[in-house]
């Protein structure tokens, strides 16, 4: 039996990311869980229009998506509670810049996506920024055979409508492979 629970977006769990933008020439970081992989070279982030971050993304047409490990949960939560409107968050992390020069990235996060805005979608409360990934940066210690080992990244996961932060599980089957048993 199914129970209907309303029209809720239960696309969960999602990774909690830290999105970086320069606002008035200074780095600002915001926790964003409404994040999506559009395709192999584009991401979407959905940020409420009145957030301080949005002004910077509009100003420069650039942003970064940084993937924190569970060791950064306090800093991540802080960036999700405090606004750059009232508090300078530029020194919470060590910032570095890449090719675009205006998308601040977080040295402490093992994976960083440097993005250029290619489209903006205006929703009722949120702005959805579609970013083309211009460069991806990665800490050496999480690389395995040229790819990212997410067990080493240890990302923070979040369930929409929930409050808990979750940690990543373990691989249990191989994609494009385990279903072969059902091919006849
Ligand atoms: C775990 C977590 C996830 C969040 N995800 C989003 C999100 O996807 N979109 C959004 O607009 N706000 C989200 N927020 C709220 C913003 O991070 C928060 O309002 C922040 O203080 C805004 O910062 P700013 O004003 O400096 O841009 C989230 C907060 C937390 C704690």
Short mmCIF file of C-alpha atoms and ligand atoms in Angstrom, two decimals:
data_model
loop_
_atom_site.label_atom_id
_atom_site.label_comp_id
_atom_site.label_asym_id
_atom_site.label_seq_id
_atom_site.Cartn_x
_atom_site.Cartn_y
_atom_site.Cartn_z
CA UNK A 1 0.00 0.00 0.00
CA UNK A 2 1.19 3.50 -0.86
CA UNK A 3 0.48 6.53 1.25
CA UNK A 4 0.30 9.93 -0.44
CA UNK A 5 2.36 12.52 1.46
CA UNK A 6 1.79 15.64 -0.64
CA UNK A 7 3.88 17.05 -3.47
CA UNK A 8 7.22 16.97 -1.71
CA UNK A 9 10.63 17.08 -3.34
CA UNK A 10 12.15 13.99 -1.80
CA UNK A 11 15.02 13.81 -4.23
CA UNK A 12 17.34 12.91 -1.39
CA UNK A 13 19.95 12.49 -0.14
CA UNK A 14 21.89 15.23 -1.89
CA UNK A 15 25.45 16.32 -1.23
CA UNK A 16 25.77 19.52 0.76
CA UNK A 17 28.03 21.83 -1.19
CA UNK A 18 29.67 25.14 -0.40
CA UNK A 19 29.10 27.57 -3.21
CA UNK A 20 31.62 30.38 -3.48
CA UNK A 21 31.08 33.78 -5.09
CA UNK A 22 32.85 37.08 -4.92
CA UNK A 23 30.54 39.75 -3.58
CA UNK A 24 31.91 43.26 -3.86
CA UNK A 25 35.34 41.77 -4.58
CA UNK A 26 35.35 39.54 -1.46
CA UNK A 27 34.77 35.78 -1.20
CA UNK A 28 31.49 34.62 0.31
CA UNK A 29 30.49 31.02 0.94
CA UNK A 30 26.98 29.57 1.23
CA UNK A 31 25.75 26.05 2.01
CA UNK A 32 23.70 24.74 -0.90
CA UNK A 33 21.97 21.35 -1.00
CA UNK A 34 19.71 22.11 -3.98
CA UNK A 35 22.43 21.13 -6.37
CA UNK A 36 22.21 19.08 -9.53
CA UNK A 37 24.35 17.42 -12.15
CA UNK A 38 22.86 18.72 -15.41
CA UNK A 39 25.25 16.72 -17.57
CA UNK A 40 28.98 15.90 -17.60
CA UNK A 41 30.05 19.54 -17.86
CA UNK A 42 27.24 21.55 -16.24
CA UNK A 43 25.83 21.88 -12.72
CA UNK A 44 22.78 23.63 -11.34
CA UNK A 45 22.58 25.38 -8.01
CA UNK A 46 19.39 26.80 -6.62
CA UNK A 47 19.79 29.75 -4.27
CA UNK A 48 17.03 31.95 -2.81
CA UNK A 49 17.04 35.29 -4.63
CA UNK A 50 17.63 37.38 -1.51
CA UNK A 51 20.81 35.55 -0.47
CA UNK A 52 23.95 37.66 -0.41
CA UNK A 53 25.69 35.12 -2.66
CA UNK A 54 23.25 35.69 -5.52
CA UNK A 55 24.32 39.32 -5.94
CA UNK A 56 27.91 38.17 -6.45
CA UNK A 57 26.99 35.47 -8.94
CA UNK A 58 24.96 38.01 -10.92
CA UNK A 59 27.78 40.57 -10.68
CA UNK A 60 30.55 38.28 -12.01
CA UNK A 61 28.68 35.54 -13.86
CA UNK A 62 30.85 33.02 -12.02
CA UNK A 63 30.70 30.77 -8.95
CA UNK A 64 32.35 27.69 -7.52
CA UNK A 65 30.91 24.47 -6.14
CA UNK A 66 33.08 23.02 -3.39
CA UNK A 67 32.51 19.59 -1.89
CA UNK A 68 33.31 19.52 1.81
CA UNK A 69 34.18 16.35 3.68
CA UNK A 70 32.49 15.47 6.98
CA UNK A 71 35.47 17.08 8.78
CA UNK A 72 34.10 20.46 7.61
CA UNK A 73 30.55 19.94 8.88
CA UNK A 74 30.70 22.78 11.44
CA UNK A 75 32.01 25.31 8.94
CA UNK A 76 29.46 24.12 6.36
CA UNK A 77 26.56 24.45 8.79
CA UNK A 78 27.82 27.90 9.81
CA UNK A 79 27.87 29.05 6.17
CA UNK A 80 24.26 27.81 5.95
CA UNK A 81 23.10 29.83 8.94
CA UNK A 82 24.96 33.11 8.69
CA UNK A 83 24.55 35.60 5.84
CA UNK A 84 27.32 37.59 4.22
CA UNK A 85 24.94 40.55 4.59
CA UNK A 86 25.75 40.65 8.32
CA UNK A 87 28.92 38.59 8.73
CA UNK A 88 32.12 38.47 6.73
CA UNK A 89 32.59 34.77 5.83
CA UNK A 90 35.68 35.38 3.68
CA UNK A 91 38.12 34.05 6.30
CA UNK A 92 36.23 30.86 7.24
CA UNK A 93 38.30 28.99 4.65
CA UNK A 94 41.51 29.49 2.75
CA UNK A 95 40.52 30.83 -0.67
CA UNK A 96 42.18 30.21 -4.00
CA UNK A 97 41.27 31.38 -7.49
CA UNK A 98 41.57 29.64 -10.83
CA UNK A 99 41.15 30.48 -14.47
CA UNK A 100 38.08 32.69 -14.11
CA UNK A 101 39.71 34.86 -11.39
CA UNK A 102 36.34 35.74 -9.80
CA UNK A 103 35.10 32.36 -8.53
CA UNK A 104 36.61 31.87 -5.05
CA UNK A 105 37.32 28.25 -4.18
CA UNK A 106 37.99 26.53 -0.86
CA UNK A 107 41.42 25.00 -0.34
CA UNK A 108 40.14 22.75 2.49
CA UNK A 109 37.50 21.10 0.24
CA UNK A 110 38.92 18.12 -1.65
CA UNK A 111 36.94 18.81 -4.84
CA UNK A 112 36.24 22.22 -6.41
CA UNK A 113 34.27 23.00 -9.56
CA UNK A 114 34.97 26.38 -11.14
CA UNK A 115 31.90 27.51 -13.04
CA UNK A 116 30.74 30.16 -15.48
CA UNK A 117 27.01 30.97 -15.52
CA UNK A 118 25.45 30.00 -18.84
CA UNK A 119 21.77 30.27 -17.90
CA UNK A 120 19.65 31.52 -15.02
CA UNK A 121 16.19 30.25 -14.28
CA UNK A 122 13.91 32.47 -12.22
CA UNK A 123 11.74 30.40 -9.88
CA UNK A 124 9.32 31.85 -7.34
CA UNK A 125 11.85 32.11 -4.49
CA UNK A 126 15.04 30.69 -5.92
CA UNK A 127 17.35 31.54 -8.76
CA UNK A 128 18.71 28.49 -10.51
CA UNK A 129 22.16 29.15 -11.87
CA UNK A 130 23.34 26.73 -14.51
CA UNK A 131 27.10 26.71 -14.54
CA UNK A 132 29.47 25.39 -17.16
CA UNK A 133 32.37 23.69 -15.38
CA UNK A 134 35.46 25.45 -16.66
CA UNK A 135 37.98 23.63 -14.46
CA UNK A 136 37.85 20.98 -11.74
CA UNK A 137 40.42 20.94 -8.96
CA UNK A 138 41.09 18.05 -6.67
CA UNK A 139 43.32 17.25 -3.71
CA UNK A 140 45.97 14.68 -4.64
CA UNK A 141 45.12 12.47 -1.68
CA UNK A 142 41.56 11.75 -2.90
CA UNK A 143 42.66 10.77 -6.40
CA UNK A 144 42.68 7.09 -7.30
CA UNK A 145 43.65 5.91 -10.79
CA UNK A 146 43.05 9.38 -12.24
CA UNK A 147 39.51 9.63 -10.78
CA UNK A 148 38.05 10.89 -7.52
CA UNK A 149 37.62 8.31 -4.76
CA UNK A 150 34.49 9.50 -2.95
CA UNK A 151 35.17 7.26 0.02
CA UNK A 152 38.20 9.48 0.60
CA UNK A 153 36.26 12.69 -0.10
CA UNK A 154 33.72 11.57 2.53
CA UNK A 155 31.00 14.03 1.41
CA UNK A 156 28.25 15.34 3.68
CA UNK A 157 24.78 14.21 2.62
CA UNK A 158 21.50 15.89 3.40
CA UNK A 159 17.87 14.80 3.26
CA UNK A 160 15.48 17.54 2.17
CA UNK A 161 12.90 18.17 4.97
CA UNK A 162 15.36 16.59 7.39
CA UNK A 163 17.88 18.25 9.64
CA UNK A 164 20.50 15.53 9.95
CA UNK A 165 23.76 15.40 8.10
CA UNK A 166 24.54 11.93 6.82
CA UNK A 167 27.76 10.35 5.70
CA UNK A 168 28.42 8.31 2.59
CA UNK A 169 27.96 4.52 2.48
CA UNK A 170 29.86 1.88 0.54
CA UNK A 171 29.72 0.66 -3.05
CA UNK A 172 27.64 -2.52 -3.43
CA UNK A 173 27.36 -3.14 -7.17
CA UNK A 174 28.83 -1.88 -10.44
CA UNK A 175 26.87 0.36 -12.83
CA UNK A 176 26.39 -0.62 -16.48
CA UNK A 177 27.18 -4.10 -15.26
CA UNK A 178 25.00 -5.56 -12.51
CA UNK A 179 21.88 -5.30 -14.73
CA UNK A 180 23.48 -7.48 -17.40
CA UNK A 181 22.06 -10.49 -15.59
CA UNK A 182 18.61 -9.35 -16.74
CA UNK A 183 19.62 -8.93 -20.40
CA UNK A 184 18.20 -11.71 -22.51
C1 LIG B 1 22.51 22.18 4.96
C2 LIG B 1 21.99 23.46 4.35
C3 LIG B 1 21.63 23.48 3.02
C4 LIG B 1 21.14 24.65 2.44
N1 LIG B 1 20.77 24.62 1.12
C5 LIG B 1 20.29 25.74 0.56
C6 LIG B 1 19.91 25.72 -0.82
O1 LIG B 1 20.05 24.72 -1.52
N2 LIG B 1 19.42 26.87 -1.36
C7 LIG B 1 19.28 28.01 -0.62
O2 LIG B 1 18.82 29.03 -1.16
N3 LIG B 1 19.64 28.07 0.69
C8 LIG B 1 20.16 26.97 1.28
N4 LIG B 1 20.54 26.99 2.60
C9 LIG B 1 20.45 28.26 3.35
C10 LIG B 1 21.63 29.19 3.08
O3 LIG B 1 22.86 28.48 3.10
C11 LIG B 1 21.69 30.31 4.16
O4 LIG B 1 20.50 31.05 4.13
C12 LIG B 1 22.91 31.21 4.07
O5 LIG B 1 23.08 31.85 5.32
C13 LIG B 1 22.83 32.30 3.00
O6 LIG B 1 24.10 32.92 2.93
P1 LIG B 1 24.39 34.28 2.15
O7 LIG B 1 23.30 35.25 2.50
O8 LIG B 1 25.75 34.70 2.67
O9 LIG B 1 24.41 33.99 0.68
C14 LIG B 1 21.02 25.83 3.20
C15 LIG B 1 21.40 25.82 4.56
C16 LIG B 1 21.88 24.65 5.12
C17 LIG B 1 22.28 24.63 6.59
#
